[in-house]
CSV table of C-alpha atoms and ligand atoms in Angstrom, one decimal:
chain,number,residue,atom,x,y,z
A,1,MET,CA,-32.1,-65.3,81.5
A,2,ARG,CA,-30.1,-62.8,83.6
A,3,ALA,CA,-27.0,-64.0,85.3
A,4,MET,CA,-23.9,-62.7,87.0
A,5,ILE,CA,-20.8,-64.3,85.5
A,6,LEU,CA,-17.1,-64.5,86.5
A,7,GLU,CA,-15.0,-64.3,83.3
A,8,ARG,CA,-11.7,-64.1,85.0
A,9,PRO,CA,-10.6,-64.1,88.7
A,10,GLY,CA,-9.8,-60.6,89.8
A,11,LEU,CA,-12.5,-59.0,87.7
A,12,PRO,CA,-15.9,-58.0,89.0
A,13,LEU,CA,-18.8,-60.2,88.1
A,14,ARG,CA,-20.6,-59.1,84.9
A,15,LEU,CA,-24.4,-59.0,84.4
A,16,ALA,CA,-25.1,-61.1,81.3
A,17,GLU,CA,-28.1,-62.2,79.3
A,18,LEU,CA,-27.8,-65.9,78.6
A,19,PRO,CA,-30.0,-68.6,77.1
A,20,GLN,CA,-32.0,-70.5,79.7
A,21,PRO,CA,-30.2,-73.8,80.4
A,22,GLU,CA,-31.9,-77.1,79.6
A,23,PRO,CA,-32.0,-80.1,81.9
A,24,GLY,CA,-30.3,-83.2,80.6
A,25,ALA,CA,-30.9,-86.8,81.8
A,26,GLY,CA,-31.2,-86.9,85.6
A,27,ALA,CA,-31.2,-83.1,86.0
A,28,MET,CA,-33.8,-80.5,86.8
A,29,LEU,CA,-34.3,-77.0,85.6
A,30,ILE,CA,-34.7,-74.8,88.7
A,31,GLU,CA,-36.2,-71.3,88.8
A,32,VAL,CA,-34.0,-69.6,91.4
A,33,GLU,CA,-35.8,-67.7,94.2
A,34,ALA,CA,-32.7,-66.8,96.2
A,35,CYS,CA,-29.0,-67.6,96.3
A,36,GLY,CA,-26.7,-67.0,99.3
A,37,VAL,CA,-23.4,-65.3,98.9
A,38,CYS,CA,-20.7,-67.5,100.6
A,39,ARG,CA,-17.1,-66.7,101.5
A,40,THR,CA,-16.2,-69.4,99.0
A,41,ASP,CA,-17.6,-67.2,96.2
A,42,LEU,CA,-15.3,-64.5,97.4
A,43,HIS,CA,-12.3,-66.9,97.2
A,44,LEU,CA,-13.4,-67.9,93.7
A,45,VAL,CA,-13.7,-64.2,92.5
A,46,ASP,CA,-10.3,-63.4,94.2
A,47,GLY,CA,-8.5,-66.2,92.4
A,48,GLU,CA,-7.8,-68.2,95.5
A,49,LEU,CA,-9.4,-71.5,94.2
A,50,PRO,CA,-7.7,-73.4,91.4
A,51,HIS,CA,-9.2,-74.3,88.1
A,52,PRO,CA,-12.7,-72.8,88.1
A,53,ALA,CA,-14.7,-73.6,84.9
A,54,LEU,CA,-14.6,-70.2,83.4
A,55,PRO,CA,-16.8,-68.4,82.6
A,56,ILE,CA,-18.7,-69.4,85.7
A,57,ILE,CA,-21.9,-68.4,87.4
A,58,PRO,CA,-21.1,-68.5,91.1
A,59,GLY,CA,-23.5,-69.4,93.9
A,60,HIS,CA,-24.1,-72.7,95.7
A,61,GLU,CA,-26.7,-71.8,98.3
A,62,ILE,CA,-29.6,-72.0,96.0
A,63,VAL,CA,-33.3,-72.0,96.8
A,64,GLY,CA,-35.7,-72.4,93.9
A,65,ARG,CA,-38.7,-74.1,92.3
A,66,VAL,CA,-38.5,-77.1,90.0
A,67,LYS,CA,-39.5,-75.8,86.6
A,68,ALA,CA,-38.8,-78.9,84.4
A,69,LEU,CA,-37.5,-82.4,84.9
A,70,GLY,CA,-35.0,-84.1,82.7
A,71,SER,CA,-35.5,-87.7,81.7
A,72,GLY,CA,-35.2,-90.2,84.5
A,73,VAL,CA,-35.7,-87.9,87.4
A,74,ALA,CA,-37.6,-89.4,90.3
A,75,GLY,CA,-38.7,-88.0,93.7
A,76,PHE,CA,-39.3,-84.4,92.6
A,77,ARG,CA,-42.3,-82.7,90.9
A,78,PRO,CA,-42.7,-79.4,89.1
A,79,GLY,CA,-43.3,-76.4,91.3
A,80,GLU,CA,-41.7,-78.1,94.4
A,81,ARG,CA,-39.2,-76.0,96.4
A,82,VAL,CA,-35.7,-77.4,96.4
A,83,GLY,CA,-32.2,-76.5,97.7
A,84,ILE,CA,-29.0,-76.9,95.7
A,85,PRO,CA,-25.8,-77.2,97.7
A,86,TRP,CA,-22.0,-77.0,96.9
A,87,LEU,CA,-21.7,-80.7,96.3
A,88,GLY,CA,-23.0,-81.0,92.7
A,89,TRP,CA,-21.7,-84.4,91.5
A,90,THR,CA,-19.6,-87.3,92.7
A,91,CYS,CA,-18.3,-90.3,90.8
A,92,GLY,CA,-19.7,-93.0,93.0
A,93,HIS,CA,-16.8,-95.4,92.5
A,94,CYS,CA,-13.6,-93.9,93.9
A,95,ARG,CA,-12.2,-95.0,97.3
A,96,PHE,CA,-13.9,-92.1,99.1
A,97,CYS,CA,-17.3,-92.6,97.5
A,98,ALA,CA,-17.1,-96.3,98.3
A,99,GLU,CA,-16.4,-95.5,102.0
A,100,GLY,CA,-19.3,-93.2,102.3
A,101,ARG,CA,-17.1,-90.1,102.3
A,102,GLU,CA,-18.4,-88.5,99.1
A,103,ASN,CA,-17.3,-85.1,100.4
A,104,LEU,CA,-13.8,-86.2,99.5
A,105,CYS,CA,-14.6,-87.7,96.1
A,106,ASP,CA,-11.5,-87.6,93.8
A,107,ASN,CA,-13.7,-86.6,90.9
A,108,ALA,CA,-16.3,-84.4,92.6
A,109,ARG,CA,-17.7,-81.3,90.9
A,110,PHE,CA,-19.0,-78.3,92.8
A,111,THR,CA,-21.9,-75.9,92.2
A,112,GLY,CA,-20.8,-72.4,91.2
A,113,TYR,CA,-17.2,-73.7,90.6
A,114,GLN,CA,-17.3,-76.5,88.1
A,115,ILE,CA,-21.0,-76.5,87.6
A,116,GLN,CA,-23.0,-73.3,86.8
A,117,GLY,CA,-24.4,-71.9,90.0
A,118,GLY,CA,-27.3,-69.8,91.3
A,119,TYR,CA,-26.4,-66.1,90.7
A,120,ALA,CA,-28.9,-66.4,87.9
A,121,GLU,CA,-32.7,-66.6,87.2
A,122,TYR,CA,-32.4,-70.3,86.3
A,123,THR,CA,-30.0,-73.1,86.9
A,124,VAL,CA,-29.7,-76.8,86.2
A,125,ALA,CA,-28.8,-79.3,88.8
A,126,ASP,CA,-28.4,-83.1,89.1
A,127,ALA,CA,-31.5,-84.1,91.0
A,128,ARG,CA,-29.6,-86.7,93.1
A,129,TYR,CA,-27.8,-83.8,94.9
A,130,CYS,CA,-30.8,-81.6,95.5
A,131,PHE,CA,-32.7,-81.4,98.8
A,132,SER,CA,-36.4,-80.9,99.4
A,133,LEU,CA,-37.1,-77.7,101.3
A,134,PRO,CA,-40.1,-76.4,103.2
A,135,GLU,CA,-42.7,-74.8,100.9
A,136,ALA,CA,-43.4,-72.0,103.3
A,137,GLY,CA,-41.1,-69.2,104.4
A,138,ASP,CA,-38.9,-66.6,102.7
A,139,PRO,CA,-36.4,-68.2,100.4
A,140,VAL,CA,-33.9,-65.6,101.3
A,141,ALA,CA,-34.0,-66.8,104.9
A,142,LEU,CA,-33.5,-70.4,103.8
A,143,ALA,CA,-30.6,-69.9,101.4
A,144,PRO,CA,-27.8,-69.6,104.1
A,145,LEU,CA,-28.8,-73.1,105.4
A,146,LEU,CA,-27.5,-74.6,102.1
A,147,CYS,CA,-23.8,-74.0,102.8
A,148,ALA,CA,-23.2,-71.8,105.9
A,149,GLY,CA,-25.6,-74.1,107.8
A,150,LEU,CA,-24.5,-77.3,106.2
A,151,ILE,CA,-20.7,-76.8,106.5
A,152,GLY,CA,-21.1,-75.3,109.9
A,153,TYR,CA,-23.1,-78.4,111.0
A,154,ARG,CA,-20.4,-80.7,109.6
A,155,ALA,CA,-17.7,-78.7,111.5
A,156,LEU,CA,-19.7,-78.8,114.7
A,157,SER,CA,-20.1,-82.5,114.4
A,158,MET,CA,-16.3,-82.8,114.3
A,159,ALA,CA,-16.3,-81.2,117.8
A,160,GLN,CA,-18.1,-84.2,119.1
A,161,GLY,CA,-18.6,-84.0,122.9
A,162,ALA,CA,-17.3,-80.4,123.2
A,163,ARG,CA,-19.3,-78.6,125.9
A,164,ARG,CA,-17.5,-75.3,125.6
A,165,LEU,CA,-17.1,-74.3,122.1
A,166,GLY,CA,-15.0,-71.5,120.7
A,167,ILE,CA,-16.2,-69.9,117.4
A,168,TYR,CA,-13.8,-67.8,115.4
A,169,GLY,CA,-15.3,-65.4,112.8
A,170,PHE,CA,-18.9,-64.6,113.7
A,171,GLY,CA,-20.5,-64.5,110.2
A,172,ALA,CA,-23.0,-66.5,108.3
A,173,ALA,CA,-21.9,-70.0,109.3
A,174,ALA,CA,-21.2,-69.1,112.9
A,175,HIS,CA,-24.5,-67.5,113.6
A,176,ILE,CA,-26.3,-70.7,112.5
A,177,VAL,CA,-23.9,-73.1,114.3
A,178,ALA,CA,-24.2,-71.0,117.5
A,179,GLN,CA,-28.0,-71.7,117.5
A,180,VAL,CA,-27.5,-75.4,116.9
A,181,ALA,CA,-24.8,-75.6,119.6
A,182,ARG,CA,-27.1,-74.0,122.1
A,183,PHE,CA,-29.9,-76.3,121.1
A,184,GLN,CA,-27.5,-79.2,121.8
A,185,GLY,CA,-26.8,-77.9,125.3
A,186,ARG,CA,-23.4,-76.5,124.6
A,187,GLU,CA,-21.9,-73.1,125.5
A,188,PHE,CA,-20.3,-71.0,122.9
A,189,TYR,CA,-17.6,-68.4,123.0
A,190,ALA,CA,-17.4,-66.0,120.1
A,191,PHE,CA,-14.2,-64.5,118.7
A,192,THR,CA,-14.4,-61.6,116.2
A,193,ARG,CA,-12.0,-59.2,114.6
A,194,ALA,CA,-10.5,-56.7,117.1
A,195,GLY,CA,-13.0,-53.9,117.8
A,196,ASP,CA,-15.9,-55.5,116.0
A,197,ALA,CA,-18.4,-54.6,118.8
A,198,ALA,CA,-21.4,-55.1,116.5
A,199,SER,CA,-20.5,-58.8,115.9
A,200,GLN,CA,-19.8,-59.4,119.5
A,201,GLU,CA,-23.1,-57.9,120.4
A,202,PHE,CA,-24.8,-60.1,117.8
A,203,ALA,CA,-23.1,-63.1,119.3
A,204,ARG,CA,-24.3,-62.2,122.8
A,205,SER,CA,-27.9,-61.8,121.4
A,206,LEU,CA,-27.7,-65.4,120.3
A,207,GLY,CA,-26.7,-66.5,123.7
A,208,ALA,CA,-22.9,-66.4,123.7
A,209,ALA,CA,-21.4,-67.2,127.1
A,210,TRP,CA,-18.6,-64.7,126.2
A,211,ALA,CA,-17.7,-62.6,123.1
A,212,GLY,CA,-14.5,-60.8,122.5
A,213,SER,CA,-11.7,-60.3,119.9
A,214,ALA,CA,-9.6,-63.1,118.7
A,215,ASP,CA,-6.5,-61.9,120.5
A,216,GLU,CA,-8.3,-62.0,123.9
A,217,THR,CA,-8.3,-64.9,126.3
A,218,PRO,CA,-11.7,-66.3,127.1
A,219,PRO,CA,-12.7,-66.8,130.8
A,220,GLN,CA,-12.7,-70.6,130.5
A,221,LEU,CA,-10.6,-73.2,128.8
A,222,LEU,CA,-12.5,-74.5,125.8
A,223,ASP,CA,-13.1,-78.1,124.6
A,224,ALA,CA,-13.0,-77.3,120.9
A,225,ALA,CA,-12.8,-74.4,118.5
A,226,LEU,CA,-14.4,-73.9,115.1
A,227,ILE,CA,-12.6,-71.4,112.8
A,228,PHE,CA,-14.7,-69.9,110.0
A,229,ALA,CA,-12.5,-66.9,109.3
A,230,PRO,CA,-9.8,-67.5,106.6
A,231,ALA,CA,-6.9,-66.3,108.8
A,232,GLY,CA,-4.2,-68.8,109.6
A,233,GLN,CA,-2.9,-67.0,112.7
A,234,LEU,CA,-6.2,-68.0,114.4
A,235,VAL,CA,-5.1,-71.6,114.5
A,236,PRO,CA,-2.3,-71.2,117.1
A,237,GLN,CA,-4.4,-68.6,118.9
A,238,ALA,CA,-7.3,-71.2,119.2
A,239,LEU,CA,-4.9,-74.0,120.2
A,240,ARG,CA,-3.8,-71.9,123.2
A,241,HIS,CA,-7.4,-71.7,124.5
A,242,ILE,CA,-8.4,-75.4,124.2
A,243,GLY,CA,-7.8,-78.0,126.8
A,244,LYS,CA,-6.2,-81.5,126.5
A,245,GLY,CA,-7.8,-83.7,123.9
A,246,GLY,CA,-9.5,-80.7,122.3
A,247,CYS,CA,-9.9,-80.1,118.6
A,248,VAL,CA,-9.4,-77.0,116.4
A,249,VAL,CA,-11.6,-77.4,113.3
A,250,CYS,CA,-10.8,-75.2,110.2
A,251,ALA,CA,-14.1,-75.0,108.3
A,252,GLY,CA,-13.1,-72.8,105.3
A,253,ILE,CA,-12.0,-73.9,101.8
A,254,HIS,CA,-9.1,-71.4,101.9
A,255,MET,CA,-6.9,-70.0,104.7
A,256,SER,CA,-3.8,-67.8,104.8
A,257,ASP,CA,-0.6,-69.6,106.0
A,258,ILE,CA,-0.6,-70.9,109.6
A,259,PRO,CA,2.4,-69.4,111.4
A,260,ALA,CA,4.9,-71.6,113.2
A,261,PHE,CA,4.0,-72.4,116.8
A,262,PRO,CA,5.5,-74.3,119.7
A,263,TYR,CA,4.8,-78.0,119.9
A,264,SER,CA,3.7,-77.6,123.6
A,265,ILE,CA,0.4,-76.0,122.5
A,266,LEU,CA,-0.4,-79.1,120.4
A,267,TRP,CA,0.8,-81.6,123.0
A,268,GLY,CA,-1.8,-83.4,125.1
A,269,GLU,CA,-3.6,-85.0,122.1
A,270,ARG,CA,-4.9,-81.7,120.8
A,271,VAL,CA,-5.9,-82.0,117.1
A,272,ILE,CA,-6.0,-79.6,114.2
A,273,ARG,CA,-8.2,-80.6,111.3
A,274,SER,CA,-10.1,-79.2,108.3
A,275,VAL,CA,-13.6,-79.9,107.2
A,276,ALA,CA,-14.1,-80.3,103.4
A,277,ASN,CA,-17.4,-80.0,101.6
A,278,LEU,CA,-20.4,-82.0,102.6
A,279,THR,CA,-22.1,-85.3,102.1
A,280,ARG,CA,-25.8,-85.7,101.2
A,281,ARG,CA,-26.2,-87.3,104.6
A,282,ASP,CA,-25.0,-84.1,106.3
A,283,GLY,CA,-27.6,-82.2,104.3
A,284,ASP,CA,-30.4,-84.6,105.3
A,285,GLU,CA,-29.4,-84.5,109.0
A,286,PHE,CA,-29.0,-80.7,109.2
A,287,LEU,CA,-32.1,-79.8,107.2
A,288,GLY,CA,-34.0,-82.1,109.4
A,289,LEU,CA,-32.6,-80.5,112.5
A,290,ALA,CA,-32.9,-76.9,111.5
A,291,PRO,CA,-36.7,-76.6,112.0
A,292,GLN,CA,-36.4,-78.2,115.4
A,293,VAL,CA,-33.9,-75.7,116.8
A,294,PRO,CA,-35.5,-73.6,115.1
A,295,VAL,CA,-32.6,-71.9,113.2
A,296,ARG,CA,-33.4,-68.3,112.4
A,297,THR,CA,-31.0,-66.7,109.9
A,298,GLU,CA,-30.0,-63.1,109.9
A,299,VAL,CA,-29.9,-62.0,106.3
A,300,GLN,CA,-29.3,-59.0,104.2
A,301,ALA,CA,-30.9,-59.2,100.7
A,302,PHE,CA,-29.5,-57.8,97.5
A,303,PRO,CA,-30.9,-57.9,94.0
A,304,LEU,CA,-28.9,-60.0,91.5
A,305,GLU,CA,-27.2,-57.1,89.8
A,306,ARG,CA,-25.7,-55.9,93.1
A,307,ALA,CA,-23.8,-59.2,93.7
A,308,ASN,CA,-20.5,-57.4,93.5
A,309,GLU,CA,-21.6,-55.1,96.3
A,310,ALA,CA,-22.6,-58.0,98.5
A,311,LEU,CA,-19.2,-59.7,97.9
A,312,ALA,CA,-17.3,-56.4,98.7
A,313,ARG,CA,-19.2,-56.0,101.9
A,314,LEU,CA,-18.5,-59.6,102.9
A,315,ARG,CA,-14.8,-59.0,102.1
A,316,ARG,CA,-14.7,-55.9,104.4
A,317,GLY,CA,-16.6,-57.7,107.2
A,318,GLU,CA,-19.5,-55.3,107.0
A,319,LEU,CA,-22.3,-57.9,107.0
A,320,GLN,CA,-24.2,-59.1,110.1
A,321,GLY,CA,-25.2,-62.7,109.3
A,322,ALA,CA,-25.5,-63.6,105.7
A,323,ALA,CA,-25.8,-61.9,102.3
A,324,VAL,CA,-28.4,-63.3,99.9
A,325,LEU,CA,-29.3,-62.5,96.4
A,326,ARG,CA,-33.1,-62.3,95.9
A,327,LEU,CA,-34.1,-63.3,92.4
A,328,ARG,CA,-37.9,-63.0,92.9
A,329,ALA,CA,-40.0,-60.6,95.0
B,401,ZN,ZN1,-15.8,-90.5,94.0
B,402,ZN,ZN1,-20.3,-72.0,100.7
């Protein structure tokens, strides 16, 4: 099979011809239809995530068809469309697994990081962590739901009763979360890089109450802010715009250092928190909700061998919505 592999962080991905993997007990062989390009993949390629299993095939927003079942797999049949997310395996017995917080599992393994991912024609996944997906529709449009949508949904759920929601970094996750937030009757305020008029216009087209650059002051005090951009200076900026009892949620896996800030902007029971990974329950909830909204993704498709270009454009902020690798026509 053809795959894009990362041999060493800092190097571009390399197109390789590899043997088709075989599904072991409890696993499925999946013929990949499409795989989203997530900012986490960029952090992986740039060496910002510790201890990847090198060489690694990145990609954890995988939409594909079941090609073969390993022994003991129940609940899936050949030909069925499935989604494979970031959470690839958990131990089931650590303190966090026991508490229903498998996203924090001490021994978790992640797709496209410690488990070979979806920048390939085929991949193998533990069936217990796969989701059923709608049979109809373009797989490219579905792929961003598997991480941008899922992690965005988990971040949004941390904002609980927030009616006015700030969203920092208006990319793949934000454009999905914005639709869910509106569906839930919330207002959203979009913050982009300075001068990024295209992203601000995109946010307005999705119903933003206001869109501007991150160093601007929104017209209203916000109840919560979700930060999807990996820039630590956004944390104190967001804190200054949320009211008492509000929450700033950092949704990325990596962020530059957060600069020092005065205690007065945290006072009043304001909270800063991160969101890590996902649970299978998040996936079931969000994938059930998405068709009701209905979530429509803005995608830009690339063939497998142009994965480096997709990553470069994501790094430069040149994408509207999400980049997705299309493996089959
Ligand atoms: Zn565990
Ligand atoms: Zn991701």
